[in-house]
GROMACS .gro file of C-alpha atoms in nm:
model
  449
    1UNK     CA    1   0.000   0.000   0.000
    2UNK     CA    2   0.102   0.324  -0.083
    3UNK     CA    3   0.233   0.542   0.168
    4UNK     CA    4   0.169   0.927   0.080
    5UNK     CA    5   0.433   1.191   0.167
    6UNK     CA    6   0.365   1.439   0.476
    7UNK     CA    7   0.309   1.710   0.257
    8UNK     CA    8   0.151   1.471  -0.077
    9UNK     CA    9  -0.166   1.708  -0.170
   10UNK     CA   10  -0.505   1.524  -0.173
   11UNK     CA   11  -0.534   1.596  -0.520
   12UNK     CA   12  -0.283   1.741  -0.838
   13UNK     CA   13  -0.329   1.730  -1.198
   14UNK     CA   14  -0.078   1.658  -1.468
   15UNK     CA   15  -0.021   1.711  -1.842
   16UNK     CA   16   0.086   1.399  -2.018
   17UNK     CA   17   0.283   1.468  -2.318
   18UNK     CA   18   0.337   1.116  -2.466
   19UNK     CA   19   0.504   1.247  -2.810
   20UNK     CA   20   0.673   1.543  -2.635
   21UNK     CA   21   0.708   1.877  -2.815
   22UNK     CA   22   0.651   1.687  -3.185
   23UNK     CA   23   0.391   1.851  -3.353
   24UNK     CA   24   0.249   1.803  -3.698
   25UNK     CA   25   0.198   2.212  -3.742
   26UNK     CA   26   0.431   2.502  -3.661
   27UNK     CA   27   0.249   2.745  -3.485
   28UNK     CA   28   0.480   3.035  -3.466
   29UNK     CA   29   0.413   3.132  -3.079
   30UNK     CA   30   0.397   2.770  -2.962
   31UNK     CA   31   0.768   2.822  -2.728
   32UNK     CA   32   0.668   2.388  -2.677
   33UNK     CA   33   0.839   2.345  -3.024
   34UNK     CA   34   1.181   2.415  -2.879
   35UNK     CA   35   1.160   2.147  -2.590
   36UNK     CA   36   1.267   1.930  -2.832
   37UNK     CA   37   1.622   2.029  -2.800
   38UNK     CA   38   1.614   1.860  -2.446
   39UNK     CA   39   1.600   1.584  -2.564
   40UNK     CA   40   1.842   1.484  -2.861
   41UNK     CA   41   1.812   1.159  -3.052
   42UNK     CA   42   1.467   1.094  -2.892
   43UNK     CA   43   1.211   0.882  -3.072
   44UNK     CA   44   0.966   1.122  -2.879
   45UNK     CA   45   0.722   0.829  -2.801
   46UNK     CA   46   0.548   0.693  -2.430
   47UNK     CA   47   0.664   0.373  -2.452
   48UNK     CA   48   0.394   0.108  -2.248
   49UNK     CA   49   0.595   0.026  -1.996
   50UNK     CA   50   0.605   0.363  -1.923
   51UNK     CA   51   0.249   0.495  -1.962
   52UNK     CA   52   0.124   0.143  -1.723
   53UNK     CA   53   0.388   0.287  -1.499
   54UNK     CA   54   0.223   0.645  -1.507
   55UNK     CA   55  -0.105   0.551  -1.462
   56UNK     CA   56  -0.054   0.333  -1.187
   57UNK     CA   57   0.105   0.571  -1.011
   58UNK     CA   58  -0.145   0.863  -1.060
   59UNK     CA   59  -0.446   0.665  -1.015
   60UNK     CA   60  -0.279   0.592  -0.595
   61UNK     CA   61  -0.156   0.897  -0.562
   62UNK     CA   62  -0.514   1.067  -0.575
   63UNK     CA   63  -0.736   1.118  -0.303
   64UNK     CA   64  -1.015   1.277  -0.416
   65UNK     CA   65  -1.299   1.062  -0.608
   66UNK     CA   66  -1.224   1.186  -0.962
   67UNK     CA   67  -0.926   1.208  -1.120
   68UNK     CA   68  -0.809   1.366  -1.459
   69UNK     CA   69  -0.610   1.173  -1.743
   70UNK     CA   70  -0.470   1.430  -1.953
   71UNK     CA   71  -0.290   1.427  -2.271
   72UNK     CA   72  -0.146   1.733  -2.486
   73UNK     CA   73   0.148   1.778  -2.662
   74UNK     CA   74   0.323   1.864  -2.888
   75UNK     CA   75   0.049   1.701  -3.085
   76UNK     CA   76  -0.066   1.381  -2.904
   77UNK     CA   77  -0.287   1.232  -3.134
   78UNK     CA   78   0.023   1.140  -3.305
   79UNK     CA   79   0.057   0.851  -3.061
   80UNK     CA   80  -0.230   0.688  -3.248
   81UNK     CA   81  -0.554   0.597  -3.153
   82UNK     CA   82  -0.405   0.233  -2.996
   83UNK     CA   83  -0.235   0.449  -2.744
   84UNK     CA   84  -0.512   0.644  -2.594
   85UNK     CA   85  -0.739   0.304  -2.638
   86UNK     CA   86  -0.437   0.130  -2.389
   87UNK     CA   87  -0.493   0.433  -2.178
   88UNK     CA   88  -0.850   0.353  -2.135
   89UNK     CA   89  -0.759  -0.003  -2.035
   90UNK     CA   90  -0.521   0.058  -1.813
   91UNK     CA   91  -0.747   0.319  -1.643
   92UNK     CA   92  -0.978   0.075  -1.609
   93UNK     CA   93  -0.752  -0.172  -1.488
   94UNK     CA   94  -0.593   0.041  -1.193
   95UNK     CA   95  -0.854   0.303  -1.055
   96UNK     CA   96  -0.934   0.265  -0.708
   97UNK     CA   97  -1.267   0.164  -0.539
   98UNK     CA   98  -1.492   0.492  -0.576
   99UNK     CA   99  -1.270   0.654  -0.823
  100UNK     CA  100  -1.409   0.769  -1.115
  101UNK     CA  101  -1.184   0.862  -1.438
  102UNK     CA  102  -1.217   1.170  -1.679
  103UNK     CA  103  -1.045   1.158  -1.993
  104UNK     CA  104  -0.918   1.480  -2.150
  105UNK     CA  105  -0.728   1.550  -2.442
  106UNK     CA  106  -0.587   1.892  -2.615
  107UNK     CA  107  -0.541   1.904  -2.981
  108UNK     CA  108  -0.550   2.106  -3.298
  109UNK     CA  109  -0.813   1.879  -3.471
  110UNK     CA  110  -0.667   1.824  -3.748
  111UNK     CA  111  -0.544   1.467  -3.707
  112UNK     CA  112  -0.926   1.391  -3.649
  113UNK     CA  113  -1.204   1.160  -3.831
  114UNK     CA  114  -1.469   0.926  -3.719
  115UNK     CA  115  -1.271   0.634  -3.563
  116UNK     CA  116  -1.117   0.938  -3.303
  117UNK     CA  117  -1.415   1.074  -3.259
  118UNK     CA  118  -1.654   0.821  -3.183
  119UNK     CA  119  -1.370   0.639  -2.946
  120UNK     CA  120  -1.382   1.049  -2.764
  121UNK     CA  121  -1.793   0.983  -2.754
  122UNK     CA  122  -1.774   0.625  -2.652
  123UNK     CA  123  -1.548   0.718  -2.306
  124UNK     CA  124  -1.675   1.034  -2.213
  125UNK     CA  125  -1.332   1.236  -2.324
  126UNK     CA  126  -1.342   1.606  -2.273
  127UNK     CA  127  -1.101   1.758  -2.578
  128UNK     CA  128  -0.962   2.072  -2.606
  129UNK     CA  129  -0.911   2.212  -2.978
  130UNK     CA  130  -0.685   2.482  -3.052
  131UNK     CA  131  -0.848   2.760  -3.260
  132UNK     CA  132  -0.787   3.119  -3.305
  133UNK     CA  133  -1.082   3.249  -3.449
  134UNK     CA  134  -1.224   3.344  -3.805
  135UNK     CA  135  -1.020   3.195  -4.055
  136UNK     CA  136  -0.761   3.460  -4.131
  137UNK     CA  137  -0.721   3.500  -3.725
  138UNK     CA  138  -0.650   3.138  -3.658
  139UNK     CA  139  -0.377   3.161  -4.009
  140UNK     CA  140  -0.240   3.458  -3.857
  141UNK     CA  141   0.008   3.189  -3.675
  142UNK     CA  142  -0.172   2.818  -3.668
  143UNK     CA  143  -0.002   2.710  -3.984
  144UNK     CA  144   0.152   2.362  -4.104
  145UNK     CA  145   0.486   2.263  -4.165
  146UNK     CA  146   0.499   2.421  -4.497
  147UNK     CA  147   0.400   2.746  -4.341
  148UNK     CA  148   0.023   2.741  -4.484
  149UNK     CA  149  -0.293   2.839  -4.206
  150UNK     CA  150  -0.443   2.461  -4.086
  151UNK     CA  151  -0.737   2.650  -4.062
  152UNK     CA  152  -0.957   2.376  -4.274
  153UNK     CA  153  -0.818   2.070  -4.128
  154UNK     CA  154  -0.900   2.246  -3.811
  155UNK     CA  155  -1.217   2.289  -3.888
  156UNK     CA  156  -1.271   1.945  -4.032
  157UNK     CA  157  -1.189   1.816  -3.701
  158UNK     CA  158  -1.445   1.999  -3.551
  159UNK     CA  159  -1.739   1.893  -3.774
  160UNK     CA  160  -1.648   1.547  -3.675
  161UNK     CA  161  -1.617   1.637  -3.371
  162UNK     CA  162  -1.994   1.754  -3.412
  163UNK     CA  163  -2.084   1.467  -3.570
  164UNK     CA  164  -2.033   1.263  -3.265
  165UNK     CA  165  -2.152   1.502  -3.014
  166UNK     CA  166  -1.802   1.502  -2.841
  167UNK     CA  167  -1.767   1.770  -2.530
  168UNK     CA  168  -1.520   2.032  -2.619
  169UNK     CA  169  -1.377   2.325  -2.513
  170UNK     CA  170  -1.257   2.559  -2.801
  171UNK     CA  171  -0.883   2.642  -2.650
  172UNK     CA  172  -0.853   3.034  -2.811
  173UNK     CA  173  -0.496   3.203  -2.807
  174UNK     CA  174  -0.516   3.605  -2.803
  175UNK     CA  175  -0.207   3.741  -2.949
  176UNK     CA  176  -0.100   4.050  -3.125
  177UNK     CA  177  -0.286   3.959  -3.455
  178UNK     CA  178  -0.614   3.833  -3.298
  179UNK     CA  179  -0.603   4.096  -2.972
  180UNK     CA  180  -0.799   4.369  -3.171
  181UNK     CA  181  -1.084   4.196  -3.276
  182UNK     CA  182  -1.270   4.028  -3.019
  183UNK     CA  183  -1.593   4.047  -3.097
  184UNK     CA  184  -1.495   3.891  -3.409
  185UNK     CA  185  -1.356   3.575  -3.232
  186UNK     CA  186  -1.633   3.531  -2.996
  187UNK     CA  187  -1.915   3.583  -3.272
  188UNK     CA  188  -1.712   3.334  -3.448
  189UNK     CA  189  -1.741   3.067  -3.118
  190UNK     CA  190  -2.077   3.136  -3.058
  191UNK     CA  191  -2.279   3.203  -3.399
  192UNK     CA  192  -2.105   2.981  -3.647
  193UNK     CA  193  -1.898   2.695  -3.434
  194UNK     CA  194  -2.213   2.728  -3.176
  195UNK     CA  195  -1.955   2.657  -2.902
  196UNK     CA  196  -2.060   2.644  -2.527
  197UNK     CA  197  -1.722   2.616  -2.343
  198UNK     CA  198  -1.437   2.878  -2.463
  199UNK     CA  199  -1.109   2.962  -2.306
  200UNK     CA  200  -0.863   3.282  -2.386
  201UNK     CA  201  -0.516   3.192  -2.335
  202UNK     CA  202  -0.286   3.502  -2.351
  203UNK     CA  203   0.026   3.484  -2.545
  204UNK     CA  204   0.299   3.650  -2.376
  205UNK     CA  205   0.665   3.456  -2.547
  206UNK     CA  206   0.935   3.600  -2.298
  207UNK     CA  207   1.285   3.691  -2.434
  208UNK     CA  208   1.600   3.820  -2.346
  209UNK     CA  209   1.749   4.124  -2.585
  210UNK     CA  210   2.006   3.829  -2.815
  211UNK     CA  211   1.709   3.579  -2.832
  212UNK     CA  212   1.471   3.810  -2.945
  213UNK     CA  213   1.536   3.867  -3.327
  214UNK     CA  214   1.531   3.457  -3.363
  215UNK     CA  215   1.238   3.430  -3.101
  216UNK     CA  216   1.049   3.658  -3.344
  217UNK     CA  217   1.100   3.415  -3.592
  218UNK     CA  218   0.944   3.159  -3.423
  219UNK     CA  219   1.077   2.869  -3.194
  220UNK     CA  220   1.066   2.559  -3.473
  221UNK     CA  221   1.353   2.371  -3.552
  222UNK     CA  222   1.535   2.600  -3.891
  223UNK     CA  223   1.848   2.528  -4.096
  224UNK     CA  224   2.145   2.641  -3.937
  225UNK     CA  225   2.149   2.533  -3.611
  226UNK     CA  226   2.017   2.869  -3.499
  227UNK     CA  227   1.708   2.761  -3.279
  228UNK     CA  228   1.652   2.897  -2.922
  229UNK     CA  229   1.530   2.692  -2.633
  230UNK     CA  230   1.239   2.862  -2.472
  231UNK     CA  231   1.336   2.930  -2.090
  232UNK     CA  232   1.138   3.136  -1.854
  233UNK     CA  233   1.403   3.440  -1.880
  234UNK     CA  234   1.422   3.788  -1.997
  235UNK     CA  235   1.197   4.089  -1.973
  236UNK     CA  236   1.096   4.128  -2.370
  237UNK     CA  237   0.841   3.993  -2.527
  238UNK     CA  238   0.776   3.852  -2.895
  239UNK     CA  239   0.605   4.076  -3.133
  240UNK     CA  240   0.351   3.771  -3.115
  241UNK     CA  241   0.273   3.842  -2.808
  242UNK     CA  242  -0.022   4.034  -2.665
  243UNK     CA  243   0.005   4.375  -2.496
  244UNK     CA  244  -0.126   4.372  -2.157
  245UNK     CA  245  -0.414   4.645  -2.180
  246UNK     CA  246  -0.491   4.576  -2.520
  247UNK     CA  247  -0.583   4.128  -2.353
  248UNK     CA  248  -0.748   4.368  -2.067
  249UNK     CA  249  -0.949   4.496  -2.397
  250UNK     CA  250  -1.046   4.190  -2.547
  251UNK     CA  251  -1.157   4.023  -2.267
  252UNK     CA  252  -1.424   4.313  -2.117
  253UNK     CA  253  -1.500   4.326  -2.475
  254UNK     CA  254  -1.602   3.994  -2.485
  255UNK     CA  255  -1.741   4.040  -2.113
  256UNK     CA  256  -1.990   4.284  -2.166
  257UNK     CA  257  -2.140   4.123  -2.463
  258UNK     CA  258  -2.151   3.768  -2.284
  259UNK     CA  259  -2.308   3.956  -1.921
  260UNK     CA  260  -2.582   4.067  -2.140
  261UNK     CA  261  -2.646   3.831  -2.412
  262UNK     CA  262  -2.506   3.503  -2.326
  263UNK     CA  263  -2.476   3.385  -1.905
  264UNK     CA  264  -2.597   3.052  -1.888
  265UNK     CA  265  -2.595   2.943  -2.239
  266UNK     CA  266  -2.212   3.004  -2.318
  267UNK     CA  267  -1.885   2.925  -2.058
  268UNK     CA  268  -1.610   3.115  -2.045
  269UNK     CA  269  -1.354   2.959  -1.790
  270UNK     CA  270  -1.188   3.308  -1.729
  271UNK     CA  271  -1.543   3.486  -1.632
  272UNK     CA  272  -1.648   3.152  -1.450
  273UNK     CA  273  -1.315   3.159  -1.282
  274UNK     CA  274  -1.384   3.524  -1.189
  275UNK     CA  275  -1.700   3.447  -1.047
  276UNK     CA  276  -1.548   3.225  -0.812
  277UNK     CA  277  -1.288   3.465  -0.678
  278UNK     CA  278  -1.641   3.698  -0.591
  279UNK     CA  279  -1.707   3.437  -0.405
  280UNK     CA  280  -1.362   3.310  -0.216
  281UNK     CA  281  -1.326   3.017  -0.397
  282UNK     CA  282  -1.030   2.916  -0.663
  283UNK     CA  283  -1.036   2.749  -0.939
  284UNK     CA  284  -0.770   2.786  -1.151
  285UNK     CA  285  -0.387   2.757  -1.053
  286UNK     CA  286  -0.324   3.114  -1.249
  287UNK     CA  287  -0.551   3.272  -1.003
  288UNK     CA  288  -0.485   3.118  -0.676
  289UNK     CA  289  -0.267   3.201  -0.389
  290UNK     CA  290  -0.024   2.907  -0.442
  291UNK     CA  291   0.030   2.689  -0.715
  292UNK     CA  292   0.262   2.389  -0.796
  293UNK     CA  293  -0.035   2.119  -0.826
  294UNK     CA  294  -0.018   2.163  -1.189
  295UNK     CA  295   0.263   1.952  -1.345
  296UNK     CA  296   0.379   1.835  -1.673
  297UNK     CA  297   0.522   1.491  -1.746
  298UNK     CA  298   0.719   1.443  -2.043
  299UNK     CA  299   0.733   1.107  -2.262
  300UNK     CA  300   1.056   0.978  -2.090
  301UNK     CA  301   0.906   1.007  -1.767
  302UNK     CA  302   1.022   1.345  -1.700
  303UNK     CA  303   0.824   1.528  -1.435
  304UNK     CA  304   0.838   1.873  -1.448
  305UNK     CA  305   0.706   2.184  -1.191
  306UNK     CA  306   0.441   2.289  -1.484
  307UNK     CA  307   0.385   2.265  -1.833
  308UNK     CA  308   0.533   2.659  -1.825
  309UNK     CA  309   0.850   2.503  -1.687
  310UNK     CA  310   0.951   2.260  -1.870
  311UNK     CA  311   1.337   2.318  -1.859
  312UNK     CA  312   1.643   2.149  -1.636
  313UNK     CA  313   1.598   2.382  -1.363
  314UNK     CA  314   1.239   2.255  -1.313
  315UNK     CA  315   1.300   1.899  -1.381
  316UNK     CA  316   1.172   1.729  -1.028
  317UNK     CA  317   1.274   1.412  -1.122
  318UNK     CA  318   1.219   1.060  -1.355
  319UNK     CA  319   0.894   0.836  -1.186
  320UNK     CA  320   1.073   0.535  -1.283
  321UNK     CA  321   1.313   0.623  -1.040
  322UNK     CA  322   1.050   0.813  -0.787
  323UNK     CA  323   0.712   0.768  -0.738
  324UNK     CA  324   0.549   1.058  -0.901
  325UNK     CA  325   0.366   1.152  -0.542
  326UNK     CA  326   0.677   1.138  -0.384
  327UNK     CA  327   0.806   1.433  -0.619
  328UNK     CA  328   0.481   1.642  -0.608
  329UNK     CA  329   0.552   1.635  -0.219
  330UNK     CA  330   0.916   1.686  -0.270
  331UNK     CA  331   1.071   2.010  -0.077
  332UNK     CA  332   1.170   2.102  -0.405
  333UNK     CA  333   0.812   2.168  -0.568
  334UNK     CA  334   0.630   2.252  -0.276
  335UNK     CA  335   0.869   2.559  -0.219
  336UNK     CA  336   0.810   2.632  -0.651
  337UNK     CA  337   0.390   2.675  -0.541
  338UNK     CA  338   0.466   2.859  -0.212
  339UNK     CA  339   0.746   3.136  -0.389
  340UNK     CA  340   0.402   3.242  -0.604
  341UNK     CA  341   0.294   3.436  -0.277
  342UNK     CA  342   0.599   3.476  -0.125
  343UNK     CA  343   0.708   3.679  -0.411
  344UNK     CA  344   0.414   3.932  -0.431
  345UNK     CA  345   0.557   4.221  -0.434
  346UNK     CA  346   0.392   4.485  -0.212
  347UNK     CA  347   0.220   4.660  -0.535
  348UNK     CA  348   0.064   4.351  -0.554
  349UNK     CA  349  -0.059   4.281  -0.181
  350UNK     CA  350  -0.247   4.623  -0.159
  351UNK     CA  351  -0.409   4.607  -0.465
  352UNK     CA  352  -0.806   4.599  -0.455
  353UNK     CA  353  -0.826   4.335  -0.719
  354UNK     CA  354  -0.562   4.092  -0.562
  355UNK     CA  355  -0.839   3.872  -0.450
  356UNK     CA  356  -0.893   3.777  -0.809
  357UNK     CA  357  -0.563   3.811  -0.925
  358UNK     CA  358  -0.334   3.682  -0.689
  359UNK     CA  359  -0.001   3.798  -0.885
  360UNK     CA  360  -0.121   3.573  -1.210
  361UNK     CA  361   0.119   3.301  -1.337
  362UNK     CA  362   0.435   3.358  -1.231
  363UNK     CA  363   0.559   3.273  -1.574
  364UNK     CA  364   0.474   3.650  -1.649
  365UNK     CA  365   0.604   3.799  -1.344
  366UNK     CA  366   0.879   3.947  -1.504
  367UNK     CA  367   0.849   4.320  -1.521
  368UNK     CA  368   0.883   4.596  -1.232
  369UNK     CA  369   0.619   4.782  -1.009
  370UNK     CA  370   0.577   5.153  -1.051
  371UNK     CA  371   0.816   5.196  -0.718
  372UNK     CA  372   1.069   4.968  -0.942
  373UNK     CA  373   1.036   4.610  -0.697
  374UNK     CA  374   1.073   4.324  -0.942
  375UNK     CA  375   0.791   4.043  -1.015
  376UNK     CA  376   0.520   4.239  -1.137
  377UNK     CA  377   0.310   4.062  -1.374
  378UNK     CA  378   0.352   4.135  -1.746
  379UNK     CA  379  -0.030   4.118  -1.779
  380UNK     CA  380  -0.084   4.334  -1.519
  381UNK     CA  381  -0.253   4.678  -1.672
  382UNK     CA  382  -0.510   4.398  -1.831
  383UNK     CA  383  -0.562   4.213  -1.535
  384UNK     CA  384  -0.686   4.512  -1.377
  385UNK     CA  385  -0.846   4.691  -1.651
  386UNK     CA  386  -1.043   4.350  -1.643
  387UNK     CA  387  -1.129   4.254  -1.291
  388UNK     CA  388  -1.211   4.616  -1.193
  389UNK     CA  389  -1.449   4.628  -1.496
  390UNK     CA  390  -1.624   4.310  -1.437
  391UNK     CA  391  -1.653   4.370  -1.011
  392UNK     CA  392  -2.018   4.531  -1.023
  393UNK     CA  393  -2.214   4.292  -1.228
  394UNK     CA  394  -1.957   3.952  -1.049
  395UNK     CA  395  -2.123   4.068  -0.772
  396UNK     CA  396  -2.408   4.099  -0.859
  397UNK     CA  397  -2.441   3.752  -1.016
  398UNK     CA  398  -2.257   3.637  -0.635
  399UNK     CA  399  -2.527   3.756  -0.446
  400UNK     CA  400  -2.790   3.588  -0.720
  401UNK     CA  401  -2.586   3.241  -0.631
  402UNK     CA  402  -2.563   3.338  -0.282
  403UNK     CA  403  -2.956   3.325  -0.296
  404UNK     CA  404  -2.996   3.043  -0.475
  405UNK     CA  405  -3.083   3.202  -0.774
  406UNK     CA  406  -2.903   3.189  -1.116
  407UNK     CA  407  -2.658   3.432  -1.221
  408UNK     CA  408  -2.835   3.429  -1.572
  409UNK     CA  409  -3.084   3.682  -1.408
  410UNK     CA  410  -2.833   3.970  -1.447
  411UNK     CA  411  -2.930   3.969  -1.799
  412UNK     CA  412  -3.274   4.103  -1.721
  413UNK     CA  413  -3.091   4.389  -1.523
  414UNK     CA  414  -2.928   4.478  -1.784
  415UNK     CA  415  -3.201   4.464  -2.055
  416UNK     CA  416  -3.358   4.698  -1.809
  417UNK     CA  417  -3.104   4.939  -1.786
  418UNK     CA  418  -3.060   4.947  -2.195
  419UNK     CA  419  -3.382   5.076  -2.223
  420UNK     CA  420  -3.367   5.309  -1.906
  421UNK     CA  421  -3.079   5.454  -2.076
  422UNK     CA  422  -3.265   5.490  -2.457
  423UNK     CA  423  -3.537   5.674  -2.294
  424UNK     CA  424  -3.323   5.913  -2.146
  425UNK     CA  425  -3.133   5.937  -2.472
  426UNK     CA  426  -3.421   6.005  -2.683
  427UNK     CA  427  -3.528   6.272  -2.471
  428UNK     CA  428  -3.177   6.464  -2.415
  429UNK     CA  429  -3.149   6.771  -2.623
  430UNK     CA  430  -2.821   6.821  -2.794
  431UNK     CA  431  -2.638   7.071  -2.566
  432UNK     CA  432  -2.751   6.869  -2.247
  433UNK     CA  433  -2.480   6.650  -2.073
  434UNK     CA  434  -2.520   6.319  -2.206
  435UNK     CA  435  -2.678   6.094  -2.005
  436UNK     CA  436  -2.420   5.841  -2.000
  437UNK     CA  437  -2.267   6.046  -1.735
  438UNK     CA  438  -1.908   6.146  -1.968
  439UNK     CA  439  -1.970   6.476  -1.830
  440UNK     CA  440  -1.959   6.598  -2.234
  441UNK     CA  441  -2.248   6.697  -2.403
  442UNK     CA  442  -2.520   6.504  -2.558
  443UNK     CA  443  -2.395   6.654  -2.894
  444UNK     CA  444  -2.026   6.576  -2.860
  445UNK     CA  445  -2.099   6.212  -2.690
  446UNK     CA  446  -2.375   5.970  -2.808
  447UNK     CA  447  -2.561   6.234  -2.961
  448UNK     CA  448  -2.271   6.245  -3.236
  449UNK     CA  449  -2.465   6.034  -3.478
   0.00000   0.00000   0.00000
């Protein structure tokens, strides 16, 4: 019987990546591409010994009643559908009494036809696809080998997807070419791909001043030898990469067209996520106090701090050699999830959004306060644009929930307030102050038109 660490958590989630950072496409901001170098000469494949060996080990090292499989890469349909049908079996084979298994699985689609999608259907799998938007968004940077936008294969993956009535989550990146047009993107999600469950991942590809010209190139492999590996260092980012108010943008955006239109019938995680922090609770590593429950294991056996960290520094150690609950509980990664706090820097710690916020990822902690303390996060000016934009109506849905009432019923609130605020515009004159409350007049303000 397995006997868990003093300081084991009762629960942690991990990324599989069976083929590693192989990929069948190129994306140009996927820094996951240049893991490869760690590992020279590999054939960048799980073997079975090793994935019985991983599942075995996650399955006793979990101690709440349901526990997460899951897979990204790289690309990891690449593996074959065998693989993930061995995964199945073996999850089968080693779950403990009242444990009950979700299967998850990220992927840009494009590897996708029936035989995937009806195994997905068949065992409940929850997949992630990668997509960008409209079709010249997603292009912008989602291409294939031979530099062309996978835009269609993508999107053939979804219809069979479709087809079989799969569950995903549409996994959207916001970078510098997709940033400025989020309406666009979410019309996209929710009008033509008539998605339910979205997530907006920010790009931010850190860089120090002599990796940046071949950063901004992208981080595949390229003749002559002149490929970075991605490491959490530096203070620059990509041109990729999106600016911090202009993701604060995008996502209220998005926000006040969802608060109005859309609660209940479309999932954001971020806005969900936000909810939660209204309401003391956290979801999401990003957001919490302390993190280091969310690791990454790579095809060798490789167990890494998080999928962000996936370099030597962070390497905890091989669970052939260790059992994997013995390394989440190692001094080493415990002290990785506590530093997120202990690092705050005092900007950070009085700040009247911090319960939402926490600091973010520390990935992005990498620029200074205004009083010039270190570990300020990168997305900062967005986080904040974002939470203190969203506070009124988050708490207004919290106190709906609180009640036992669902936060779907802001949307009459603001209906009502639309047409509050017609009235009032139909009956301002044009040198009155606009009743928006701009402090402008009706003529210079909404009156304009």
């Amino acid at each position: 019987m397995l006997t868990f660490p003093k300081n084991a958590p009762p629960a942690f989630h991990v990324l599989g990546k069976p083929t590693g950072a192989i990929c069948n496409l190129d994306c140009k901001y996927c820094f996951f591409l240049s893991k490869e170098m760690l590992y020279p000469g590999s054939r960048f494949r799980m073997a079975d010994d090793l994935l019985e060996t991983y599942i075995k080990q996650m399955l006793e090292s979990q101690r709440t009643p349901e526990v997460n499989l899951a897979w990204q890469g790289g690309e990891p349909t690449l593996m074959g559908l065998d693989f993930f049908r061995r995964v199945v079996e073996l999850a089968e084979h080693y779950k403990q009494p009242g444990q009950s298994i979700l299967h998850s699985l990220q992927t840009n689609g494009t590897q996708l036809d029936d035989a995937w999608c009806a195994f997905f259907k068949q065992h409940n799998f929850l997949i992630g696809l990668s997509v960008d938007g409209p079709r010249q968004l997603h292009n912008a940077y989602r291409v294939n080998k031979g530099g062309q936008g996978s835009f269609e294969q993508v999107m053939r993956g979804w219809n069979f997807l479709k087809k079989h009535q799969v569950d995903v989550n549409i996994l959207c990146t916001v970078h510098a070419a997709n940033a400025d047009y989020p309406l666009d993107v979410y019309h996209f999600f929710r009008d033509e791909l008539e998605a339910q469950f979205i997530q907006f991942i920010p790009i931010v590809e850190r860089a120090t001043e002599p990796v940046l010209p071949l950063a901004n190139l992208g981080w595949s492999a390229r003749p002559g030898n002149d490929r970075p590996l991605y490491v959490q260092a530096g203070n620059l980012v990509t041109a990729r990469s999106v600016q911090a108010e202009q993701y604060g943008r995008f996502l209220t955006t998005i926000f006040d067209e969802w608060v109005r239109r859309d609660v209940g019938q479309v999932y954001v995680q971020l806005f969900d996520v936000t909810l939660g922090s209204w309401m003391g609770q956290h979801s999401l590593c990003v957001f919490a106090p302390t993190c280091g429950n969310a690791l990454a294991l790579e095809h060798n056996g490789d167990l890494y701090a998080c999928d962000h960290y996936v370099e030597p520094d962070y390497r905890l150690g091989n669970i052939t050699e260790t059992h994997i609950i013995e390394l989440v509980a190692s001094e080493q990664q415990r002290k990785f999830g506590q530093d997120k706090l202990d690092s705050l820097p005092e900007y950070c710690r009085a700040c009247q959004v911090r319960h939402a916020c926490h600091g973010g990822c520390p990935r992005n902690r990498f620029i200074n306060t205004p009083t010039g303390q270190p570990g300020l996060n990168y997305l900062c000016a967005g986080y904040k644009l974002f939470f203190n934009h969203v506070s009124q109506p988050m708490q207004m849905m919290a106190n709906l929930l609180n009640h036992q009432r669902a936060p779907a019923e802001i949307m009459r609130w603001f209906a009502a307030e639309e047409r509050k605020m017609a009235e009032l515009f139909s009956q301002a004159a044009r040198n009155d102050p606009c009743p928006c409350g701009s402090g402008k007049k009706y003529k210079q303000c909404h009156g304009k038109n």
